[in-house]
Amino acid sequence: MNLPVRRGNVFDMFEPLEDQMDLLDDTPHHDSSSDEEEEADFGFAFNDSNFSDRLLRIVIMERGSSSHAGGCGGSIADWARHRKRRRDDTIKNEPDVVEGAAEEQVLTDMVEGEAMIEEASSGDEDDATSAPTWELESSDPQVAKRVRELHISSPILAAKSPFFYKLFSNGMMESVQREATLVINASEETALMELLNFMYTNAVSVTTPPALLDVLMTADKFQVASCMRHCSRLLRKMHMTPEYALLYLDLPSTVLMAASVQPLTDAAKLFLASHYKDITKFQEELMSLPLAGIEAVISSDELQVTSEDAVYDLVLKWARAKYPSLEERREILGARLAPSIRFPFMTCRKLKKVLACIDFEHEVVSKLVHEALFFKAEAPYMQRSLAAEESASVHRRLVERAYKYRPVKVLQFQIPETQCVVYLDLKRGDCRGMFPSGRVYSQAFHFAGRGFFLSAHCNLDQQSSFHCLGLFLGMQEKGTVSFGVDYEFSAMSKPSELFISKSKGNYTFTGGKAVGYRNLFGISWSSFVAEDSPYFIDGVLRLKVELTIRSSTDHHH
């Protein structure tokens, strides 16, 4: 659009008239649905009486010399502390307190006394003295006031904000006054001026995260969704740090629930989850995170963690440190943290401890443990189906993380003999990642009072000199007591998709020994991981190990 050339307050009348009329057609729509949609720039009309129909009086309350506009100077930690003080101080009622106490008033119509004072300047002294007046002065000698006056265009502000639309359509006594008054604290001034300027220009001048956050929160207060989207988008483009990410997650709940802010909070959660994904490396830092931070970390699929047991232990340790009160701790664990713990992938031994843990309400923990046990009891294909159904939900409790020690499914029988069947699934990507000399361990499982584990290796076959898959069964305990078992290793394979026995034998364990095969399938590594490999069903290698106690060693248990 070609705007007429402005010289001072005069438009060049030699410009085509239709270009000037375009101004009437480009008024921004109420809450545009697209950030990319180009909106008209009315910056030329900002605080210009020639293009304004009302006067906005901004009464600024200042408390001593310490008051300052949010986002000005100081470190991010200083700013965050200042913000926290403001949010907690309901007497000052700074912009962070969005649930409106009386002092955070935005006058939606003129105070009668004030209108009469304005009229008094035109000579009507009797009305001025007989009308009630609005007392601006505070009994606190540290509180002072300033007043800023701006010429505003009510259609422009009303088009951007339901708040101003309501203010101008319902609250003004148009036949008497064309003024509106806002009462704000000094810390709101910079952000409010940025917001008003944005409503004319669709741009802000501040460039730091704290200042942008103040503008975003002021935009929420005055219901300017387009400015909230704009600030959110600018913040997402900036360099993220743990401190900034935590600030974005610590916004007031009304702001957090706004659709325009969701992409920002999602980005903050992803950043924290990625930054702290190796939870063994950041133990101390994780203990200092606030609730929103620890939630973001433990919700992630990408945690680098030994097992879900370790996630549970971390959460419990954090909750006990942050919430000494048992009642409060139970509330936080049950409502906020338990949904992000993936109980179905915890070991049965740990689930028994969970069931007895007093930090959880009994009804809550009983439900979680029983859900986990029912999931473990499902057939593998049903487990995959349930996980797929749940994968799009907020809490992905049935989605397996990339544990260092891979979960196993264990079935135990006492009749006709003491027997244990262990299932271990490995994704094709996990296997490819083992080349050329890596290994993957399973979680420990217990059988007849002994701890065991499985380990898959990428080995160099000594006879044929090519890489291949090895599978081993190891016993955790060290010592001299011997423990004899019969074992059988099987793998599911195409086309039957049944478990086919690959090797069997018997072995007497002593002192942490292991038994297995360096080349389980008798083929090269490249053939094993190839796309046409018969051992990957839907991209997953399914292994089964059966253990039976030999009768000759029964006396050891």
Coordinates of C-alpha atoms in Angstrom, one line a residue:
M1 CA 0.0 0.0 0.0
N2 CA 1.3 3.5 -0.9
L3 CA 0.7 5.8 2.0
P4 CA 0.3 9.5 1.3
V5 CA 3.5 11.4 2.0
R6 CA 3.4 13.1 5.4
R7 CA 5.1 16.4 5.9
G8 CA 4.6 17.5 9.5
N9 CA 0.9 17.1 10.1
V10 CA 0.0 17.6 6.4
F11 CA -0.5 14.9 3.8
D12 CA 0.6 15.5 0.3
M13 CA -2.6 16.0 -1.6
F14 CA -1.0 15.2 -4.9
E15 CA -0.9 11.5 -3.9
P16 CA -3.8 9.5 -5.3
L17 CA -7.0 9.8 -3.2
E18 CA -7.6 6.1 -3.3
D19 CA -4.3 5.5 -1.6
Q20 CA -5.4 7.7 1.3
M21 CA -8.7 5.8 1.5
D22 CA -6.8 2.6 1.8
L23 CA -6.2 3.6 5.4
L24 CA -9.8 3.0 6.2
D25 CA -9.7 -0.5 4.7
D26 CA -6.5 -1.7 6.5
T27 CA -7.7 -1.4 10.1
P28 CA -6.3 -4.5 11.8
H29 CA -8.8 -7.3 12.4
H30 CA -9.6 -8.3 16.0
D31 CA -7.0 -10.9 16.9
S32 CA -5.7 -11.9 13.5
S33 CA -5.5 -15.6 13.1
S34 CA -2.1 -15.6 11.4
D35 CA 1.2 -14.1 12.6
E36 CA 2.4 -13.8 9.0
E37 CA -0.7 -11.7 8.0
E38 CA 0.5 -8.2 7.2
E39 CA -1.2 -5.6 9.3
A40 CA -1.4 -1.9 8.7
D41 CA 1.1 0.3 10.4
F42 CA -0.6 3.3 12.1
G43 CA 2.6 4.5 13.8
F44 CA 2.1 7.9 12.3
A45 CA -1.0 8.4 14.4
F46 CA 0.5 7.4 17.8
N47 CA 0.0 10.2 20.3
D48 CA -1.0 12.6 17.5
S49 CA -4.1 14.7 18.3
N50 CA -5.0 15.0 14.6
F51 CA -5.7 11.2 14.3
S52 CA -7.0 10.7 17.9
D53 CA -10.4 10.9 19.4
R54 CA -9.6 10.4 23.1
L55 CA -7.1 11.3 25.7
L56 CA -5.6 8.5 27.8
R57 CA -4.3 9.6 31.2
I58 CA -1.9 7.2 32.7
V59 CA -1.4 7.7 36.5
I60 CA 1.9 6.2 37.5
M61 CA 2.4 5.3 41.2
E62 CA 6.0 5.3 42.3
R63 CA 7.3 3.9 45.6
G64 CA 10.6 5.6 46.6
S65 CA 13.6 5.6 44.4
S66 CA 13.8 1.8 44.1
S67 CA 11.0 1.5 41.6
H68 CA 12.0 0.8 38.1
A69 CA 10.5 -0.5 35.0
G70 CA 10.6 -4.3 34.6
G71 CA 13.4 -5.5 32.5
C72 CA 15.7 -2.5 32.9
G73 CA 19.3 -3.4 33.8
G74 CA 20.6 -6.0 36.2
S75 CA 21.3 -9.6 35.7
I76 CA 18.6 -12.2 34.8
A77 CA 18.8 -13.5 38.4
D78 CA 18.3 -10.0 39.8
W79 CA 15.4 -9.5 37.5
A80 CA 13.8 -12.8 38.4
R81 CA 14.1 -12.0 42.1
H82 CA 12.5 -8.6 41.5
R83 CA 9.7 -10.3 39.5
K84 CA 9.2 -12.8 42.3
R85 CA 8.9 -10.0 44.8
R86 CA 6.4 -8.2 42.6
R87 CA 4.3 -11.3 42.2
D88 CA 4.2 -12.0 45.9
D89 CA 3.5 -8.3 46.9
T90 CA -0.3 -8.0 46.6
I91 CA -0.2 -4.6 48.2
K92 CA 1.9 -3.0 45.5
N93 CA 0.0 -5.1 43.0
E94 CA 2.5 -5.0 40.2
P95 CA 1.6 -6.3 36.7
D96 CA 2.6 -9.9 37.6
V97 CA -0.5 -10.1 39.9
V98 CA -3.0 -10.8 37.2
E99 CA -6.0 -11.6 39.3
G100 CA -6.7 -8.0 40.1
A101 CA -6.8 -6.7 43.6
A102 CA -8.6 -3.4 44.1
E103 CA -5.5 -1.2 43.8
E104 CA -4.7 -2.7 40.4
Q105 CA -7.7 -0.9 39.1
V106 CA -8.1 0.1 35.5
L107 CA -10.9 2.6 35.5
T108 CA -13.5 1.5 33.0
D109 CA -15.4 4.8 33.3
M110 CA -14.5 8.3 34.6
V111 CA -14.6 8.9 38.3
E112 CA -17.3 11.5 38.7
G113 CA -15.2 13.7 40.9
E114 CA -12.3 13.6 38.4
A115 CA -14.6 14.6 35.6
M116 CA -15.8 17.5 37.7
I117 CA -12.2 18.6 38.4
E118 CA -11.5 18.6 34.7
E119 CA -14.6 20.7 34.1
A120 CA -13.6 23.0 36.9
S121 CA -10.7 24.2 34.7
S122 CA -13.4 25.5 32.3
G123 CA -14.8 27.7 35.1
D124 CA -17.5 25.7 36.8
E125 CA -16.1 26.1 40.3
D126 CA -19.3 25.2 42.2
D127 CA -19.6 21.7 40.6
A128 CA -15.9 21.2 41.2
T129 CA -16.1 21.7 44.9
S130 CA -19.4 20.0 45.5
A131 CA -18.4 16.7 43.7
P132 CA -16.5 13.9 45.3
T133 CA -12.8 13.8 44.3
W134 CA -10.6 10.9 43.6
E135 CA -7.7 11.0 46.1
L136 CA -4.4 10.2 44.4
E137 CA -2.2 10.9 47.3
S138 CA -1.2 8.0 49.5
S139 CA -0.7 8.1 53.3
D140 CA 2.6 6.4 52.6
P141 CA 5.1 9.3 52.2
Q142 CA 7.3 7.1 50.0
V143 CA 4.5 6.9 47.3
A144 CA 4.4 9.6 44.7
K145 CA 2.5 10.0 41.4
R146 CA 3.2 11.1 37.9
V147 CA 0.7 11.5 35.1
R148 CA 1.3 10.9 31.4
E149 CA -1.2 11.9 28.8
L150 CA -1.4 10.3 25.3
H151 CA -3.7 11.1 22.4
I152 CA -5.2 7.8 21.3
S153 CA -7.5 6.4 18.6
S154 CA -10.2 4.3 20.2
P155 CA -10.9 2.3 17.0
I156 CA -7.2 1.2 16.7
L157 CA -7.0 0.1 20.4
A158 CA -10.4 -1.5 20.4
A159 CA -9.6 -3.5 17.2
K160 CA -6.5 -5.0 19.0
S161 CA -7.9 -5.5 22.5
P162 CA -11.3 -6.7 23.9
F163 CA -10.3 -4.8 27.1
F164 CA -10.2 -1.5 25.3
Y165 CA -13.2 -2.4 23.1
K166 CA -15.2 -2.8 26.3
L167 CA -13.7 0.3 27.8
F168 CA -14.7 2.6 24.9
S169 CA -18.0 1.0 24.2
N170 CA -19.4 0.7 27.7
G171 CA -17.6 2.9 30.0
M172 CA -17.3 6.4 28.6
M173 CA -19.7 9.3 29.2
E174 CA -19.1 10.6 25.7
S175 CA -21.3 13.6 26.0
V176 CA -19.3 14.9 28.9
Q177 CA -15.7 13.5 28.6
R178 CA -13.5 11.9 26.0
E179 CA -10.9 10.7 28.5
A180 CA -9.9 7.4 30.0
T181 CA -7.7 6.9 33.0
L182 CA -5.4 4.0 33.8
V183 CA -3.7 3.7 37.2
I184 CA -0.5 1.6 37.0
N185 CA 2.7 1.0 39.1
A186 CA 6.0 2.5 37.9
S187 CA 7.3 -1.0 37.0
E188 CA 4.5 -1.3 34.4
E189 CA 5.2 1.9 32.6
T190 CA 7.8 0.8 30.1
A191 CA 5.9 -2.3 29.2
L192 CA 2.6 -0.4 28.8
M193 CA 4.2 2.2 26.5
E194 CA 5.6 -0.7 24.4
L195 CA 2.2 -2.3 24.3
L196 CA 0.4 0.9 23.2
N197 CA 3.1 1.5 20.5
F198 CA 2.7 -2.1 19.3
M199 CA -1.1 -1.6 18.9
Y200 CA -0.3 1.1 16.3
T201 CA 2.9 -0.4 14.7
N202 CA 2.8 -4.2 15.3
A203 CA 6.4 -3.9 16.6
V204 CA 8.2 -3.6 19.9
S205 CA 11.6 -1.9 20.5
V206 CA 12.8 -3.9 23.6
T207 CA 15.2 -6.7 22.8
T208 CA 16.0 -8.6 26.1
P209 CA 14.0 -11.6 27.4
P210 CA 13.1 -9.9 30.7
A211 CA 11.7 -6.8 29.0
L212 CA 9.9 -8.9 26.4
L213 CA 8.3 -11.0 29.2
D214 CA 7.1 -7.8 30.8
V215 CA 5.5 -6.7 27.6
L216 CA 4.0 -10.1 27.1
M217 CA 2.5 -10.1 30.6
T218 CA 1.1 -6.6 30.1
A219 CA -0.4 -7.7 26.8
D220 CA -2.1 -10.5 28.6
K221 CA -3.4 -8.1 31.2
F222 CA -4.9 -5.8 28.5
Q223 CA -6.0 -8.8 26.3
V224 CA -3.8 -8.0 23.3
A225 CA -3.4 -11.5 21.9
S226 CA -1.5 -10.3 18.8
C227 CA 1.2 -8.8 21.0
M228 CA 1.5 -11.9 23.1
R229 CA 2.1 -13.9 20.0
H230 CA 4.6 -11.4 18.7
C231 CA 6.6 -11.4 22.0
S232 CA 6.4 -15.2 22.3
R233 CA 7.8 -15.6 18.8
L234 CA 10.7 -13.2 19.5
L235 CA 11.5 -15.0 22.7
R236 CA 11.6 -18.4 20.9
K237 CA 14.1 -17.0 18.5
M238 CA 16.5 -15.9 21.2
H239 CA 19.3 -17.9 22.8
M240 CA 17.8 -20.1 25.5
T241 CA 19.4 -20.7 28.9
P242 CA 18.2 -22.8 31.8
E243 CA 17.4 -19.5 33.7
Y244 CA 15.3 -18.1 30.9
A245 CA 13.5 -21.5 30.3
L246 CA 12.5 -21.6 34.0
L247 CA 11.3 -18.0 33.8
Y248 CA 9.1 -18.9 30.8
L249 CA 7.6 -21.8 32.8
D250 CA 7.1 -19.6 35.9
L251 CA 4.7 -17.2 34.3
P252 CA 1.3 -16.7 35.9
S253 CA -1.2 -19.4 35.2
T254 CA -3.4 -17.2 33.0
V255 CA -0.5 -16.4 30.8
L256 CA 0.7 -20.0 30.6
M257 CA -2.8 -21.1 29.5
A258 CA -2.9 -18.7 26.6
A259 CA -2.6 -20.4 23.2
S260 CA -0.2 -17.8 22.0
V261 CA 2.3 -18.7 24.8
Q262 CA 2.1 -22.5 24.4
P263 CA 4.9 -22.6 21.7
L264 CA 7.2 -20.7 24.0
T265 CA 6.6 -22.9 27.0
D266 CA 6.9 -26.0 24.9
A267 CA 10.3 -24.8 23.6
A268 CA 11.3 -24.1 27.2
K269 CA 10.4 -27.6 28.3
L270 CA 12.2 -29.2 25.3
F271 CA 15.3 -27.1 26.2
L272 CA 15.3 -28.2 29.8
A273 CA 14.7 -31.8 28.9
S274 CA 17.6 -31.7 26.4
H275 CA 20.0 -29.8 28.7
Y276 CA 19.4 -32.1 31.7
K277 CA 18.9 -35.4 29.8
D278 CA 21.9 -37.0 31.4
I279 CA 20.4 -37.0 34.9
T280 CA 23.4 -38.8 36.4
K281 CA 25.6 -35.9 35.3
F282 CA 23.4 -33.1 36.7
Q283 CA 22.3 -34.5 40.1
E284 CA 23.0 -31.3 42.1
E285 CA 21.4 -29.0 39.5
L286 CA 18.4 -31.2 39.2
M287 CA 17.9 -31.0 43.0
S288 CA 17.7 -27.2 42.8
L289 CA 15.1 -27.1 39.9
P290 CA 11.6 -25.8 40.7
L291 CA 8.6 -28.0 40.2
A292 CA 8.0 -26.9 36.6
G293 CA 11.6 -27.6 35.8
I294 CA 11.8 -31.2 37.2
E295 CA 8.4 -31.9 35.5
A296 CA 9.9 -30.9 32.1
V297 CA 12.9 -33.1 32.6
I298 CA 11.2 -36.3 33.7
S299 CA 8.5 -36.0 31.0
S300 CA 11.1 -36.4 28.3
D301 CA 11.5 -39.6 26.2
E302 CA 15.2 -38.7 25.7
L303 CA 16.5 -39.1 29.2
Q304 CA 19.9 -40.8 29.4
V305 CA 19.2 -42.9 32.4
T306 CA 20.1 -46.4 33.6
S307 CA 16.5 -47.4 34.2
E308 CA 13.1 -46.1 35.2
D309 CA 13.9 -47.1 38.8
A310 CA 16.5 -44.3 38.7
V311 CA 13.9 -41.8 37.6
Y312 CA 11.7 -42.8 40.5
D313 CA 14.5 -42.5 43.0
L314 CA 15.4 -39.0 41.6
V315 CA 11.8 -37.8 41.9
L316 CA 11.4 -39.1 45.4
K317 CA 14.7 -37.5 46.5
W318 CA 13.7 -34.2 44.9
A319 CA 10.2 -34.2 46.5
R320 CA 11.5 -35.0 50.0
A321 CA 14.1 -32.1 49.7
K322 CA 11.6 -29.6 48.4
Y323 CA 8.5 -30.5 50.3
P324 CA 9.2 -31.5 54.0
S325 CA 5.5 -31.6 54.8
L326 CA 4.2 -35.1 54.0
E327 CA 0.8 -33.9 53.1
E328 CA 2.1 -31.3 50.6
R329 CA 4.6 -33.9 49.2
R330 CA 1.9 -36.4 48.6
E331 CA -0.2 -33.8 46.8
I332 CA 2.8 -32.8 44.5
L333 CA 3.9 -36.4 43.8
G334 CA 0.4 -37.7 43.1
A335 CA -0.9 -34.8 41.0
R336 CA 2.2 -33.4 39.3
L337 CA 5.1 -35.9 39.2
A338 CA 3.7 -39.4 39.3
P339 CA 2.1 -39.0 35.8
S340 CA 5.5 -38.6 34.3
I341 CA 7.1 -41.6 35.9
R342 CA 6.8 -44.7 33.7
F343 CA 5.9 -47.3 36.2
P344 CA 5.4 -50.1 33.7
F345 CA 9.1 -50.1 32.9
M346 CA 10.3 -50.2 36.5
T347 CA 11.5 -53.6 37.9
C348 CA 9.1 -55.7 40.0
R349 CA 11.4 -55.4 43.0
K350 CA 11.2 -51.6 42.8
L351 CA 7.4 -51.7 42.3
K352 CA 7.1 -53.6 45.6
K353 CA 9.0 -50.8 47.3
V354 CA 6.7 -48.2 45.6
L355 CA 3.7 -50.0 47.0
A356 CA 5.0 -49.6 50.5
C357 CA 6.2 -46.0 50.1
I358 CA 4.4 -43.6 52.5
D359 CA 5.3 -40.5 50.3
F360 CA 2.3 -41.4 48.1
E361 CA -1.3 -41.7 49.0
H362 CA -2.1 -45.4 49.1
E363 CA -5.0 -45.2 46.6
V364 CA -2.8 -43.4 44.1
V365 CA 0.2 -45.7 44.4
S366 CA -1.9 -48.8 44.4
K367 CA -3.6 -47.8 41.1
L368 CA -0.2 -46.9 39.5
V369 CA 1.5 -50.2 40.5
H370 CA -1.5 -52.3 39.4
E371 CA -1.6 -50.6 36.0
A372 CA 2.1 -51.3 35.7
L373 CA 1.7 -54.9 36.5
F374 CA -1.2 -55.4 34.1
F375 CA 0.9 -53.8 31.4
K376 CA 3.8 -56.1 32.1
A377 CA 1.5 -59.1 31.9
E378 CA 0.2 -58.2 28.4
A379 CA 1.5 -59.9 25.3
P380 CA 4.2 -57.9 23.5
Y381 CA 2.0 -57.0 20.6
M382 CA -0.7 -55.7 23.0
Q383 CA 1.9 -53.6 24.8
R384 CA 3.0 -52.1 21.5
S385 CA -0.6 -51.4 20.6
L386 CA -1.3 -49.7 24.0
A387 CA 1.8 -47.6 23.8
A388 CA 1.0 -46.5 20.2
E389 CA -2.5 -45.4 21.4
E390 CA -1.0 -43.4 24.2
S391 CA 2.0 -41.9 22.4
A392 CA 0.2 -38.7 21.5
S393 CA -1.0 -38.0 25.0
V394 CA 0.7 -35.6 27.5
H395 CA 1.8 -38.3 29.8
R396 CA 3.6 -41.1 27.9
R397 CA 3.7 -43.7 30.7
L398 CA 3.6 -46.6 28.3
V399 CA 6.3 -45.3 26.1
E400 CA 9.8 -46.8 26.8
R401 CA 12.7 -44.4 27.2
A402 CA 16.2 -45.3 25.8
Y403 CA 17.4 -46.8 29.1
K404 CA 21.0 -47.8 29.5
Y405 CA 19.7 -51.0 31.0
R406 CA 16.9 -52.2 28.8
P407 CA 13.6 -53.4 30.4
V408 CA 12.8 -57.1 30.4
K409 CA 9.6 -59.0 30.8
V410 CA 10.0 -61.9 33.3
L411 CA 7.6 -64.8 33.9
Q412 CA 8.3 -67.2 36.7
F413 CA 6.9 -70.7 37.4
Q414 CA 7.2 -73.1 40.3
I415 CA 5.4 -76.0 38.9
P416 CA 6.3 -78.5 37.5
E417 CA 9.8 -77.1 38.1
T418 CA 11.3 -73.8 39.1
Q419 CA 11.5 -72.0 35.8
C420 CA 12.0 -68.4 34.5
V421 CA 11.2 -67.0 31.0
V422 CA 12.8 -63.6 30.1
Y423 CA 11.9 -61.5 27.1
L424 CA 14.2 -58.7 25.8
D425 CA 13.4 -56.5 22.9
L426 CA 16.0 -54.4 21.0
K427 CA 15.2 -51.9 18.2
R428 CA 17.2 -52.1 15.0
G429 CA 18.6 -48.6 15.8
D430 CA 19.9 -49.9 19.2
C431 CA 21.6 -52.8 17.4
R432 CA 23.2 -50.7 14.7
G433 CA 24.5 -48.4 17.4
M434 CA 26.5 -51.3 18.9
F435 CA 28.8 -51.6 15.9
P436 CA 31.7 -52.2 16.0
S437 CA 32.3 -53.2 19.6
G438 CA 29.4 -51.9 21.7
R439 CA 27.1 -53.8 24.1
V440 CA 23.6 -53.3 25.6
Y441 CA 22.6 -54.6 29.0
S442 CA 19.2 -55.5 30.3
Q443 CA 17.8 -54.6 33.7
A444 CA 18.6 -57.0 36.4
F445 CA 16.0 -59.7 37.1
H446 CA 15.8 -62.1 40.0
F447 CA 15.4 -65.8 39.8
A448 CA 15.5 -68.3 42.7
G449 CA 17.1 -65.6 45.0
R450 CA 19.9 -64.7 42.5
G451 CA 20.3 -61.6 40.4
F452 CA 20.8 -62.1 36.6
F453 CA 21.1 -59.9 33.5
L454 CA 21.3 -60.3 29.7
S455 CA 23.9 -58.5 27.5
A456 CA 23.9 -58.3 23.7
H457 CA 27.3 -57.6 22.1
C458 CA 28.7 -56.7 18.7
N459 CA 31.7 -59.1 18.6
L460 CA 34.4 -59.9 16.1
D461 CA 34.0 -63.6 15.4
Q462 CA 37.5 -65.1 15.9
Q463 CA 37.0 -68.0 13.5
S464 CA 35.5 -66.2 10.5
S465 CA 36.9 -62.7 11.3
F466 CA 33.6 -60.8 10.8
H467 CA 31.4 -58.9 13.2
C468 CA 28.3 -60.7 14.6
L469 CA 25.7 -60.5 17.4
G470 CA 26.5 -62.2 20.7
L471 CA 24.1 -62.8 23.5
F472 CA 25.1 -63.6 27.1
L473 CA 23.5 -64.4 30.5
G474 CA 25.3 -63.2 33.5
M475 CA 24.9 -63.5 37.3
Q476 CA 25.3 -60.4 39.4
E477 CA 26.4 -61.8 42.7
K478 CA 30.0 -62.6 43.3
G479 CA 30.9 -65.4 45.6
T480 CA 31.9 -69.0 45.8
V481 CA 28.4 -70.6 45.9
S482 CA 27.7 -72.5 42.7
F483 CA 24.3 -72.2 41.0
G484 CA 23.4 -74.6 38.2
V485 CA 20.8 -73.9 35.5
D486 CA 19.6 -75.2 32.2
Y487 CA 19.2 -72.4 29.6
E488 CA 17.8 -71.9 26.2
F489 CA 18.3 -68.8 23.9
S490 CA 15.6 -68.2 21.3
A491 CA 14.7 -65.4 18.8
M492 CA 11.5 -64.6 16.9
S493 CA 12.0 -64.8 13.2
K494 CA 10.2 -64.5 9.9
P495 CA 8.1 -65.8 8.3
S496 CA 6.5 -67.7 11.1
E497 CA 7.0 -64.9 13.7
L498 CA 7.5 -67.6 16.3
F499 CA 10.4 -68.0 18.7
I500 CA 13.1 -70.3 17.2
S501 CA 15.6 -71.9 19.5
K502 CA 19.2 -70.9 18.7
S503 CA 21.2 -72.5 21.4
K504 CA 20.7 -74.4 24.7
G505 CA 22.8 -76.0 27.4
N506 CA 23.5 -76.0 31.1
Y507 CA 25.9 -74.0 33.2
T508 CA 27.0 -73.7 36.8
F509 CA 27.5 -70.1 37.8
T510 CA 30.1 -69.1 40.3
G511 CA 31.5 -65.7 41.2
G512 CA 29.8 -63.4 38.7
K513 CA 30.4 -65.6 35.6
A514 CA 28.4 -65.4 32.4
V515 CA 27.4 -67.9 29.7
G516 CA 26.4 -67.2 26.1
Y517 CA 27.3 -67.3 22.4
R518 CA 29.6 -64.9 20.5
N519 CA 27.7 -65.5 17.3
L520 CA 24.1 -66.3 18.2
F521 CA 22.7 -66.4 14.7
G522 CA 25.8 -67.7 12.8
I523 CA 25.7 -64.8 10.3
S524 CA 27.7 -61.7 9.8
W525 CA 26.7 -58.4 11.4
S526 CA 25.7 -56.7 8.1
S527 CA 23.3 -59.6 7.3
F528 CA 21.9 -59.5 10.9
V529 CA 21.0 -55.8 10.7
A530 CA 20.0 -55.7 7.0
E531 CA 16.5 -54.5 6.0
D532 CA 15.7 -58.0 4.9
S533 CA 17.0 -59.6 8.1
P534 CA 14.5 -62.3 9.3
Y535 CA 15.2 -61.4 12.9
F536 CA 13.6 -57.9 13.0
I537 CA 9.8 -57.9 13.2
D538 CA 8.5 -54.3 12.7
G539 CA 12.0 -53.1 13.3
V540 CA 12.4 -54.9 16.7
L541 CA 14.6 -57.9 17.6
R542 CA 12.7 -60.1 20.1
L543 CA 14.8 -62.4 22.2
K544 CA 13.8 -65.0 24.8
V545 CA 15.8 -66.8 27.4
E546 CA 14.4 -69.7 29.4
L547 CA 16.1 -70.8 32.7
T548 CA 15.4 -73.9 34.7
I549 CA 17.0 -74.9 38.0
R550 CA 18.8 -78.2 37.7
S551 CA 17.5 -80.7 40.3
S552 CA 21.0 -81.5 41.4
T553 CA 21.5 -78.0 42.7
D554 CA 18.1 -77.5 44.3
H555 CA 19.7 -77.7 47.7
H556 CA 21.4 -74.4 47.2
H557 CA 18.1 -72.4 47.3

